[in-house]
mmCIF file with all atom_site columns, C-alpha atoms in Angstrom:
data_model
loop_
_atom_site.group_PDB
_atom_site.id
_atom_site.type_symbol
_atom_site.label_atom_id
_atom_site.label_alt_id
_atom_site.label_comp_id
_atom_site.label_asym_id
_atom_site.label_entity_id
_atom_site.label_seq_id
_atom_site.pdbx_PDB_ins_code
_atom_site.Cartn_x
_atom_site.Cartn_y
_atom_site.Cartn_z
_atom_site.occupancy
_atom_site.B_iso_or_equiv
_atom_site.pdbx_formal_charge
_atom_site.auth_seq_id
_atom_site.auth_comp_id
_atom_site.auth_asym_id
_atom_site.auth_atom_id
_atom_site.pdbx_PDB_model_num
ATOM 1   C CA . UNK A 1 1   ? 91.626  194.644 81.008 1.00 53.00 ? 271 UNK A CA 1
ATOM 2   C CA . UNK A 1 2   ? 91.193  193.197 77.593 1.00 58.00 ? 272 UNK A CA 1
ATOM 3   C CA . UNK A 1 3   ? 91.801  190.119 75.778 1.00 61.00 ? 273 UNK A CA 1
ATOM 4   C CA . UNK A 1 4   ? 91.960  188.833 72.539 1.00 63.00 ? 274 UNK A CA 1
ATOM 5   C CA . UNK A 1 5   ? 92.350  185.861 70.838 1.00 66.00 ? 275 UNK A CA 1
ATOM 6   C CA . UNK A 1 6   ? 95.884  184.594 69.461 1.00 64.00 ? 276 UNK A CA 1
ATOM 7   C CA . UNK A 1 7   ? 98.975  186.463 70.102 1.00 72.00 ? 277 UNK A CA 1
ATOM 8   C CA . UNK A 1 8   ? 98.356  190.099 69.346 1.00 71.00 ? 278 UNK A CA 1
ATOM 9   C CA . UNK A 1 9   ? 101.291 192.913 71.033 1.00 69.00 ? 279 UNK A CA 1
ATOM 10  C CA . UNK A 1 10  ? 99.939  194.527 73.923 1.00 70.00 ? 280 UNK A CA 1
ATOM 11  C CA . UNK A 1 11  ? 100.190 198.310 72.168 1.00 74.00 ? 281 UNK A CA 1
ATOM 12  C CA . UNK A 1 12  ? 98.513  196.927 68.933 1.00 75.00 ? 282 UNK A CA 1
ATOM 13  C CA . UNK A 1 13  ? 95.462  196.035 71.391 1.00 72.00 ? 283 UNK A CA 1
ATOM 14  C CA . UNK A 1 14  ? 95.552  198.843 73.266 1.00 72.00 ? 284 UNK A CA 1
ATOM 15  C CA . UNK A 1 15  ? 94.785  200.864 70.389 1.00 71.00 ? 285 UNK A CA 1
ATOM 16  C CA . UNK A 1 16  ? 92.106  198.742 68.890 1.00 72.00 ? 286 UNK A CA 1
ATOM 17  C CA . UNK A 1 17  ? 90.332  198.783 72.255 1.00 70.00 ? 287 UNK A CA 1
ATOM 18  C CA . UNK A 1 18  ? 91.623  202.334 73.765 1.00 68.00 ? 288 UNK A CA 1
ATOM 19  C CA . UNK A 1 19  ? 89.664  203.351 76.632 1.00 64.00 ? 289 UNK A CA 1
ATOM 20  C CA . UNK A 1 20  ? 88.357  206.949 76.287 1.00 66.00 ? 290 UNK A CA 1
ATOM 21  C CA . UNK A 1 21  ? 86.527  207.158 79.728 1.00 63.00 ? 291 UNK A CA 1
ATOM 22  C CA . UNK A 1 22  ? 90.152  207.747 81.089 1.00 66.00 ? 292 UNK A CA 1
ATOM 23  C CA . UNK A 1 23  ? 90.527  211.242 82.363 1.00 72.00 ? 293 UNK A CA 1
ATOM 24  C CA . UNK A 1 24  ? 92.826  213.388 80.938 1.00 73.00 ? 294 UNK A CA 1
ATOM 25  C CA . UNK A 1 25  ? 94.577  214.133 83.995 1.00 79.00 ? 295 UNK A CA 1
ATOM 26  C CA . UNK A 1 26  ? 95.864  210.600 84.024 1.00 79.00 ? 296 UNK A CA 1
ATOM 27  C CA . UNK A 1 27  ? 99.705  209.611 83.665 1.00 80.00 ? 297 UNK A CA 1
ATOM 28  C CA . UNK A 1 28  ? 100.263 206.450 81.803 1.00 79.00 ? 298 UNK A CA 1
ATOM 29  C CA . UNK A 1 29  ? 103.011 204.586 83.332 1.00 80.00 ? 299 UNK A CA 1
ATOM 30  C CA . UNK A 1 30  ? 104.553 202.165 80.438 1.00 81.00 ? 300 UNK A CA 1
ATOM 31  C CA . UNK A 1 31  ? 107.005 199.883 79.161 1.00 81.00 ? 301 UNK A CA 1
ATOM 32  C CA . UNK A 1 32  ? 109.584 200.635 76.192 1.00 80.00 ? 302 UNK A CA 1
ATOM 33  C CA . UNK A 1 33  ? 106.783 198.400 74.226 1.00 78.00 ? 303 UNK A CA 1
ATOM 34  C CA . UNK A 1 34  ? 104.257 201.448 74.291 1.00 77.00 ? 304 UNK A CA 1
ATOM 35  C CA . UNK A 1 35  ? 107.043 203.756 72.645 1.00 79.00 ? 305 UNK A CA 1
ATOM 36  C CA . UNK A 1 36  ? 104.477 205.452 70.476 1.00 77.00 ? 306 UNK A CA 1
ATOM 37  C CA . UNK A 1 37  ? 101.958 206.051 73.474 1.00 76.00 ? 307 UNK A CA 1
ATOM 38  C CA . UNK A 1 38  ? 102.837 210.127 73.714 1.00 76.00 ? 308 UNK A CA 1
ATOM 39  C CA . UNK A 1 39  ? 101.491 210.598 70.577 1.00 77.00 ? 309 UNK A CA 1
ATOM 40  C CA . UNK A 1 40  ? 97.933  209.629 71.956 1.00 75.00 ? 310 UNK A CA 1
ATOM 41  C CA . UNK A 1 41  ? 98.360  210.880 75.211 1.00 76.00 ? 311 UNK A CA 1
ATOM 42  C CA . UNK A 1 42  ? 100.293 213.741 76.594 1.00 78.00 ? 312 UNK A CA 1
ATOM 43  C CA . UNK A 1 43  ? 101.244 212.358 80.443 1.00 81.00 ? 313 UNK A CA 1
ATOM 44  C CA . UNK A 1 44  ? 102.697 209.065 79.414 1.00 81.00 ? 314 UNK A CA 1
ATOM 45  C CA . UNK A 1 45  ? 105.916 208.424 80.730 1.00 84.00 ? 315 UNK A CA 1
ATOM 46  C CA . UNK A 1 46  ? 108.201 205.334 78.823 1.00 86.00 ? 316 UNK A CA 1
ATOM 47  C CA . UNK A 1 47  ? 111.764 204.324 79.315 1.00 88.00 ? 317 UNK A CA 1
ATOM 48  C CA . UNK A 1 48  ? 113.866 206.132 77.694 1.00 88.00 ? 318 UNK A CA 1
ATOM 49  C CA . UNK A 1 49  ? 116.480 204.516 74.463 1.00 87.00 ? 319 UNK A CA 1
ATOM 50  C CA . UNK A 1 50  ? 119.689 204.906 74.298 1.00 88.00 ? 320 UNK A CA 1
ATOM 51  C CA . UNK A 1 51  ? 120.766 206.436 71.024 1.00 87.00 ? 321 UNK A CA 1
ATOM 52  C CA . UNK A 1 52  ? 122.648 204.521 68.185 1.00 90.00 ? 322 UNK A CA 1
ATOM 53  C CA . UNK A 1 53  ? 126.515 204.573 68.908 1.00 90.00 ? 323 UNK A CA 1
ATOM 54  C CA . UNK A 1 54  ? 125.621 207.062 71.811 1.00 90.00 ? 324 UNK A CA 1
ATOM 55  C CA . UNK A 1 55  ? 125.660 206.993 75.363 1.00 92.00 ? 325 UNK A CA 1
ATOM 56  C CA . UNK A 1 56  ? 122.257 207.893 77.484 1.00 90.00 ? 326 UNK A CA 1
ATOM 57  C CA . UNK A 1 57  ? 122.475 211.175 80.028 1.00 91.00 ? 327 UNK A CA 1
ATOM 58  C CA . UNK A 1 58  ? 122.666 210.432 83.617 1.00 93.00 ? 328 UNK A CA 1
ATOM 59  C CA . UNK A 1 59  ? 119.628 212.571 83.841 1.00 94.00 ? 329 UNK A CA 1
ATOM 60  C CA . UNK A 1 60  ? 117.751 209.961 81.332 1.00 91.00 ? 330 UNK A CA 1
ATOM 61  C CA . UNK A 1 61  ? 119.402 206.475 83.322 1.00 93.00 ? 331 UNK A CA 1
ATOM 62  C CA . UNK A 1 62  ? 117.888 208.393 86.816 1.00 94.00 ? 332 UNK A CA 1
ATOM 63  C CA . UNK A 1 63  ? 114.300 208.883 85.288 1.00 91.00 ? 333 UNK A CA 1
ATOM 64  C CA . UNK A 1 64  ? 114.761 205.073 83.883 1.00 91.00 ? 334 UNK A CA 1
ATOM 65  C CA . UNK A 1 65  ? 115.312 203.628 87.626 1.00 93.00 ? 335 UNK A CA 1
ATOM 66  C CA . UNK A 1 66  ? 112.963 206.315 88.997 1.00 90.00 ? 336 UNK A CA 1
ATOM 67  C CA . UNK A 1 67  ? 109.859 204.761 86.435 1.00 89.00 ? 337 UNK A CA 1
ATOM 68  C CA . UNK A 1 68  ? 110.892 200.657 86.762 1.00 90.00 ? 338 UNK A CA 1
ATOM 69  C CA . UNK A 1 69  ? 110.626 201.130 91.177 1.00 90.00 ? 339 UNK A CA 1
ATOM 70  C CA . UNK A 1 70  ? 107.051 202.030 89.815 1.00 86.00 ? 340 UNK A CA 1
ATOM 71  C CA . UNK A 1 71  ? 106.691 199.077 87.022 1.00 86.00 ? 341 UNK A CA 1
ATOM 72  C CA . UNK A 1 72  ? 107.630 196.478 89.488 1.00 87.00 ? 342 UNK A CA 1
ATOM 73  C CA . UNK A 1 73  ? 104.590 196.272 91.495 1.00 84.00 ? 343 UNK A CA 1
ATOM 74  C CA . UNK A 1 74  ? 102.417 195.848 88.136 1.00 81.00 ? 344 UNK A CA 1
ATOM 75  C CA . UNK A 1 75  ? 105.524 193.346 86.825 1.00 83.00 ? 345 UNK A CA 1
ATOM 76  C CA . UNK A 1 76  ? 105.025 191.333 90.265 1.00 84.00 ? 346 UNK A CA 1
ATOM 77  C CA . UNK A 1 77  ? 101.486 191.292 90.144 1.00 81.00 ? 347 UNK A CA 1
ATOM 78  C CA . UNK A 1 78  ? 101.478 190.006 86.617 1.00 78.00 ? 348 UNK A CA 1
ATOM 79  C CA . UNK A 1 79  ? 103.656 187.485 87.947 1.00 82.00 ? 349 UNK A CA 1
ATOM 80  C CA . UNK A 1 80  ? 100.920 186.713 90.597 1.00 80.00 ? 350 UNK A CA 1
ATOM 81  C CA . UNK A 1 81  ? 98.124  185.989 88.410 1.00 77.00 ? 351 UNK A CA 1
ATOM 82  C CA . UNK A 1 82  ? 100.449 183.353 85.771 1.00 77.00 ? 352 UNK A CA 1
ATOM 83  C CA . UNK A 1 83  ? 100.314 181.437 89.118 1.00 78.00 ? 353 UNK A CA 1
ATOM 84  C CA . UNK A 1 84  ? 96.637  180.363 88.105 1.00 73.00 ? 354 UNK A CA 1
ATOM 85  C CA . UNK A 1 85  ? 98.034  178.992 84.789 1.00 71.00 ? 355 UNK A CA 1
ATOM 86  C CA . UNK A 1 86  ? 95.399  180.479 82.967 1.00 67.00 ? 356 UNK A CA 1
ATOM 87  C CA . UNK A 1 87  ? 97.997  182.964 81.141 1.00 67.00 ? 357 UNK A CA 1
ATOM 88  C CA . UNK A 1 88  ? 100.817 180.620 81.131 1.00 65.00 ? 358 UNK A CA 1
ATOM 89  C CA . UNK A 1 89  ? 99.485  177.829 79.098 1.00 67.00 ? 359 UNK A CA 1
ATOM 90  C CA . UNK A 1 90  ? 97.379  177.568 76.751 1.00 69.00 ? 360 UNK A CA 1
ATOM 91  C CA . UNK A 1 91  ? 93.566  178.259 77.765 1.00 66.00 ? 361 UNK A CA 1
ATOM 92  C CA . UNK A 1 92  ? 91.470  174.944 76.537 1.00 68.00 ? 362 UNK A CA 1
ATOM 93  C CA . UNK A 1 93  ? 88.213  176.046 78.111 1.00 68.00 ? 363 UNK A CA 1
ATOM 94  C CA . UNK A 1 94  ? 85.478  178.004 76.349 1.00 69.00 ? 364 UNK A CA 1
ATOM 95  C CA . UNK A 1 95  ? 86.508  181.439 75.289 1.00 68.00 ? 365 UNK A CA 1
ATOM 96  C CA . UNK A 1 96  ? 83.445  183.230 76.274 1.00 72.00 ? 366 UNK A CA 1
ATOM 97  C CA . UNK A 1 97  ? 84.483  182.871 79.971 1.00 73.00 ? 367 UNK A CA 1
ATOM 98  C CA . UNK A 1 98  ? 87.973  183.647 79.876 1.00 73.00 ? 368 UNK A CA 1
ATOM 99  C CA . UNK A 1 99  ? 87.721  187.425 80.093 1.00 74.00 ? 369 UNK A CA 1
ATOM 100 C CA . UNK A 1 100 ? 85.495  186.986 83.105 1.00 77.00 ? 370 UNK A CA 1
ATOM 101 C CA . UNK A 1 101 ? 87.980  184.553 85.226 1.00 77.00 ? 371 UNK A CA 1
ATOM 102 C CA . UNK A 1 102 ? 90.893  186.957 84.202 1.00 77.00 ? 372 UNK A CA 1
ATOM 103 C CA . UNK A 1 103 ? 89.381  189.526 85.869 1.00 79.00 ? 373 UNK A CA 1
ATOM 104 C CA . UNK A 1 104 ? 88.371  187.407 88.701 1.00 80.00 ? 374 UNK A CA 1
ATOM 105 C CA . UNK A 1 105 ? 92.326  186.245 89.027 1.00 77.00 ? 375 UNK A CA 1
ATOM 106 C CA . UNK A 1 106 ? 93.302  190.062 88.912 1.00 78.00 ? 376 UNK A CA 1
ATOM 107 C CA . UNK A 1 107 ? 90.758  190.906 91.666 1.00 81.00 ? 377 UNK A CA 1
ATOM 108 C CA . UNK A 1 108 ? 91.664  187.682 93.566 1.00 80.00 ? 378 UNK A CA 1
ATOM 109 C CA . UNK A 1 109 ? 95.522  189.248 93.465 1.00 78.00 ? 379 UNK A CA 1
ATOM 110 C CA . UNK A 1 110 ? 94.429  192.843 93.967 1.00 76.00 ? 380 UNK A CA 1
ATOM 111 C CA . UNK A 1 111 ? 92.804  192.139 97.473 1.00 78.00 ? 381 UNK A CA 1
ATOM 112 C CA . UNK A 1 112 ? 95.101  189.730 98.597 1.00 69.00 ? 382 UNK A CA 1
ATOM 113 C CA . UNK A 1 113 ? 97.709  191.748 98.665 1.00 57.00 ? 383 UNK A CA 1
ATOM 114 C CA . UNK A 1 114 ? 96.477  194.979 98.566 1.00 57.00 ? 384 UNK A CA 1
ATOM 115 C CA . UNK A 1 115 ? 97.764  197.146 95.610 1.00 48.00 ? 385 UNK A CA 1
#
């Protein structure tokens, strides 16, 4: 997990700060905001778009249900930790300590309820 300061996208950071201890082996489970994700890594699986005045395959709407029964736990558990408030308001403390109580919210969620 990694922060920044001010409102930065989420795929902008990730490739600023993109972890290369991850396996290779490992399938990247995304949003439509990491669209450009399969060019850095081969197993990533994303929504996928419809086209412009097009219609998408049935094949296409099944993998699209098939990925977001897999997104919601990570969407709820999001959802979890912006019950500390630390994420939905503005953070007024000292920013040297907020990386460490986000993590300490995640694992506070994590073993709670047991991803």
């Amino acid at each position: 997990m990694q922060t920044c300061k001010g409102s930065i996208h989420d795929f902008k950071l990730y490739k600023d700060t993109c972890p290369d201890w991850l396996p290779e082996n490992t399938n990247y489970l995304a949003d439509s905001g990491y669209q450009g994700l399969a060019k850095r890594h081969n197993q990533t699986f994303t929504p996928f778009k419809k086209p412009r005045g097009g219609q998408l395959l049935e094949i296409c709407k099944q993998a699209n249900q098939y990925l977001a029964k897999f997104r919601i736990v990570v969407e709820h558990k999001i959802g979890l930790i912006k019950l500390f408030k630390i994420v939905a308001h503005k953070y007024r403390n000292r920013r040297q300590r907020y990386d460490l109580r986000m993590k300490l919210f995640a694992g506070i969620i994590n073993s709670e309820l047991k991803l």
